[in-house]
PDB file of C-alpha atoms in Angstrom:
ATOM      1  CA  MET A   3       0.000  -0.037  -0.017  1.00  0.00           C
ATOM      2  CA  THR A   4       2.788   2.391   0.821  1.00  0.00           C
ATOM      3  CA  LYS A   5       4.470   1.955  -2.620  1.00  0.00           C
ATOM      4  CA  THR A   6       1.125   2.518  -4.360  1.00  0.00           C
ATOM      5  CA  LYS A   7       0.527   5.665  -2.326  1.00  0.00           C
ATOM      6  CA  SER A   8       4.067   6.910  -3.164  1.00  0.00           C
ATOM      7  CA  ILE A   9       3.336   6.354  -6.893  1.00  0.00           C
ATOM      8  CA  LEU A  10       0.184   8.351  -6.640  1.00  0.00           C
ATOM      9  CA  ASP A  11       1.845  11.101  -4.578  1.00  0.00           C
ATOM     10  CA  TYR A  12       4.634  11.325  -7.207  1.00  0.00           C
ATOM     11  CA  LEU A  13       2.271  11.458 -10.086  1.00  0.00           C
ATOM     12  CA  LEU A  14       0.066  14.117  -8.436  1.00  0.00           C
ATOM     13  CA  PHE A  15       2.983  16.350  -7.378  1.00  0.00           C
ATOM     14  CA  ASN A  16       4.685  16.069 -10.791  1.00  0.00           C
ATOM     15  CA  SER A  17       1.436  16.689 -12.685  1.00  0.00           C
ATOM     16  CA  VAL A  18       0.791  19.889 -10.783  1.00  0.00           C
ATOM     17  CA  PHE A  19       4.394  20.953 -10.836  1.00  0.00           C
ATOM     18  CA  ALA A  20       4.752  20.318 -14.622  1.00  0.00           C
ATOM     19  CA  THR A  21       1.466  22.204 -15.202  1.00  0.00           C
ATOM     20  CA  PHE A  22       2.702  25.191 -13.234  1.00  0.00           C
ATOM     21  CA  ILE A  23       6.086  25.150 -15.016  1.00  0.00           C
ATOM     22  CA  TYR A  24       4.317  24.930 -18.381  1.00  0.00           C
ATOM     23  CA  PHE A  25       1.954  27.836 -17.687  1.00  0.00           C
ATOM     24  CA  GLY A  26       4.559  29.865 -15.807  1.00  0.00           C
ATOM     25  CA  ALA A  27       7.759  29.424 -17.787  1.00  0.00           C
ATOM     26  CA  ILE A  28       6.505  28.470 -21.275  1.00  0.00           C
ATOM     27  CA  GLN A  29       3.261  30.452 -21.464  1.00  0.00           C
ATOM     28  CA  GLY A  30       4.605  33.299 -19.400  1.00  0.00           C
ATOM     29  CA  ILE A  31       1.751  33.584 -16.881  1.00  0.00           C
ATOM     30  CA  SER A  32       3.466  35.271 -13.927  1.00  0.00           C
ATOM     31  CA  GLY A  33       1.182  33.842 -11.185  1.00  0.00           C
ATOM     32  CA  PHE A  34       2.110  30.287 -12.050  1.00  0.00           C
ATOM     33  CA  MET A  35       5.800  31.218 -12.186  1.00  0.00           C
ATOM     34  CA  ASN A  36       5.482  32.846  -8.812  1.00  0.00           C
ATOM     35  CA  VAL A  37       4.199  29.618  -7.297  1.00  0.00           C
ATOM     36  CA  VAL A  38       7.058  27.610  -8.907  1.00  0.00           C
ATOM     37  CA  THR A  39       9.592  30.160  -7.650  1.00  0.00           C
ATOM     38  CA  PHE A  40       8.135  30.021  -4.126  1.00  0.00           C
ATOM     39  CA  LEU A  41       8.104  26.258  -4.089  1.00  0.00           C
ATOM     40  CA  ILE A  42      11.689  25.873  -5.319  1.00  0.00           C
ATOM     41  CA  TRP A  43      13.054  28.393  -2.904  1.00  0.00           C
ATOM     42  CA  PHE A  44      11.022  26.921  -0.003  1.00  0.00           C
ATOM     43  CA  LEU A  45      12.353  23.453  -0.632  1.00  0.00           C
ATOM     44  CA  PHE A  46      15.861  24.823  -1.036  1.00  0.00           C
ATOM     45  CA  ILE A  47      15.723  26.488   2.357  1.00  0.00           C
ATOM     46  CA  LEU A  48      14.186  23.376   3.993  1.00  0.00           C
ATOM     47  CA  PHE A  49      16.950  21.149   2.639  1.00  0.00           C
ATOM     48  CA  ILE A  50      19.703  23.627   3.690  1.00  0.00           C
ATOM     49  CA  LEU A  51      18.375  23.822   7.207  1.00  0.00           C
ATOM     50  CA  GLY A  52      17.628  20.056   7.349  1.00  0.00           C
ATOM     51  CA  SER A  53      21.179  19.224   6.282  1.00  0.00           C
ATOM     52  CA  PHE A  54      22.433  20.201   9.699  1.00  0.00           C
ATOM     53  CA  ILE A  55      20.095  17.810  11.578  1.00  0.00           C
ATOM     54  CA  GLU A  56      20.981  14.076  11.708  1.00  0.00           C
ATOM     55  CA  GLU A  57      17.453  12.999  12.495  1.00  0.00           C
ATOM     56  CA  THR A  58      16.244  14.708   9.356  1.00  0.00           C
ATOM     57  CA  LYS A  59      18.703  12.737   7.280  1.00  0.00           C
ATOM     58  CA  ILE A  60      17.618   9.504   8.815  1.00  0.00           C
ATOM     59  CA  ARG A  61      13.917  10.217   8.294  1.00  0.00           C
ATOM     60  CA  LEU A  62      14.570  11.236   4.699  1.00  0.00           C
ATOM     61  CA  TYR A  63      16.452   8.035   4.105  1.00  0.00           C
ATOM     62  CA  GLU A  64      13.674   5.916   5.736  1.00  0.00           C
ATOM     63  CA  SER A  65      11.086   7.718   3.651  1.00  0.00           C
ATOM     64  CA  ALA A  66      13.088   7.252   0.390  1.00  0.00           C
ATOM     65  CA  LYS A  67      13.567   3.533   1.224  1.00  0.00           C
ATOM     66  CA  ASN A  68       9.821   2.898   1.500  1.00  0.00           C
ATOM     67  CA  LYS A  69       8.951   4.752  -1.731  1.00  0.00           C
ATOM     68  CA  PHE A  70       8.651   3.374  -5.236  1.00  0.00           C
ATOM     69  CA  ASN A  71      11.938   3.797  -7.055  1.00  0.00           C
ATOM     70  CA  TRP A  72      11.387   5.561 -10.421  1.00  0.00           C
ATOM     71  CA  GLY A  73      15.012   4.971 -11.484  1.00  0.00           C
ATOM     72  CA  ILE A  74      16.186   6.913 -14.531  1.00  0.00           C
ATOM     73  CA  PHE A  75      12.682   8.068 -15.315  1.00  0.00           C
ATOM     74  CA  GLY A  76      12.653  10.270 -12.223  1.00  0.00           C
ATOM     75  CA  HIS A  77      16.021  11.676 -13.055  1.00  0.00           C
ATOM     76  CA  MET A  78      14.939  12.488 -16.580  1.00  0.00           C
ATOM     77  CA  ILE A  79      11.860  14.379 -15.354  1.00  0.00           C
ATOM     78  CA  THR A  80      14.062  16.357 -12.929  1.00  0.00           C
ATOM     79  CA  ALA A  81      16.448  17.120 -15.756  1.00  0.00           C
ATOM     80  CA  ALA A  82      13.534  18.210 -17.951  1.00  0.00           C
ATOM     81  CA  TYR A  83      12.293  20.618 -15.313  1.00  0.00           C
ATOM     82  CA  ILE A  84      15.713  22.144 -14.941  1.00  0.00           C
ATOM     83  CA  GLY A  85      16.227  22.298 -18.695  1.00  0.00           C
ATOM     84  CA  VAL A  86      12.853  24.081 -19.233  1.00  0.00           C
ATOM     85  CA  LEU A  87      13.613  26.537 -16.477  1.00  0.00           C
ATOM     86  CA  VAL A  88      16.979  27.328 -17.897  1.00  0.00           C
ATOM     87  CA  TYR A  89      15.878  27.424 -21.484  1.00  0.00           C
ATOM     88  CA  TYR A  90      13.146  29.954 -20.764  1.00  0.00           C
ATOM     89  CA  GLY A  91      15.540  32.259 -18.915  1.00  0.00           C
ATOM     90  CA  HIS A  92      15.052  31.151 -15.283  1.00  0.00           C
ATOM     91  CA  ILE A  93      18.726  30.206 -14.893  1.00  0.00           C
ATOM     92  CA  LEU A  94      19.002  31.001 -11.186  1.00  0.00           C
ATOM     93  CA  LEU A  95      15.881  29.101 -10.393  1.00  0.00           C
ATOM     94  CA  GLY A  96      17.031  26.083 -12.406  1.00  0.00           C
ATOM     95  CA  SER A  97      20.384  26.212 -10.497  1.00  0.00           C
ATOM     96  CA  ILE A  98      18.607  26.392  -7.197  1.00  0.00           C
ATOM     97  CA  TYR A  99      16.363  23.448  -8.124  1.00  0.00           C
ATOM     98  CA  LEU A 100      19.405  21.383  -9.190  1.00  0.00           C
ATOM     99  CA  THR A 101      21.220  22.283  -5.963  1.00  0.00           C
ATOM    100  CA  THR A 102      18.080  21.228  -4.004  1.00  0.00           C
ATOM    101  CA  VAL A 103      17.944  17.893  -5.795  1.00  0.00           C
ATOM    102  CA  LEU A 104      21.673  17.355  -5.163  1.00  0.00           C
ATOM    103  CA  PHE A 105      21.182  18.238  -1.463  1.00  0.00           C
ATOM    104  CA  SER A 106      18.345  15.652  -1.192  1.00  0.00           C
ATOM    105  CA  TYR A 107      20.569  12.880  -2.701  1.00  0.00           C
ATOM    106  CA  VAL A 108      23.429  13.824  -0.297  1.00  0.00           C
ATOM    107  CA  MET A 109      21.132  13.839   2.646  1.00  0.00           C
ATOM    108  CA  ILE A 110      19.562  10.460   1.797  1.00  0.00           C
ATOM    109  CA  GLU A 111      23.043   8.966   1.376  1.00  0.00           C
ATOM    110  CA  SER A 112      24.124  10.574   4.758  1.00  0.00           C
ATOM    111  CA  GLY A 113      20.983   9.060   6.334  1.00  0.00           C
ATOM    112  CA  ARG A 114      21.857   5.622   4.935  1.00  0.00           C
ATOM    113  CA  LYS A 115      25.285   5.865   6.397  1.00  0.00           C
ATOM    114  CA  LEU A 116      23.931   6.967   9.779  1.00  0.00           C
ATOM    115  CA  VAL A 117      21.400   4.049   9.877  1.00  0.00           C
ATOM    116  CA  GLU A 118      23.664   1.306   8.459  1.00  0.00           C
ATOM    117  CA  GLY A 119      26.789   2.502  10.204  1.00  0.00           C
ATOM    118  CA  ASP A 120      28.959   2.870   7.129  1.00  0.00           C
ATOM    119  CA  ASN A 121      30.858   5.918   8.549  1.00  0.00           C
ATOM    120  CA  PRO A 122      34.378   5.926   7.072  1.00  0.00           C
TER     121      PRO A 122
END
């Protein structure tokens, strides 16, 4: 049930996010772009602050472990979001989104090391 819920959550979030990027960046409707900008900056700040707390890393790892793994498809969608943002002139926003994604991967890996005890 958890994996099915994670698939539906992923599809819902990415459908909404892709719609907002389409209407904001491609169609140029500023209200949609404002929501995208807020969401990306909000997630960036959350991951920056969360990177200092070990419990957050562990919870993020546990959450990622229980979710459906999209593999390369998930990475391609993320790359497409970043590419669209950069292509339509939102270079800083695309860079911040890329940094946020990289922070999330680093935090998940740090959480794995904390849980499994693979500290070098």
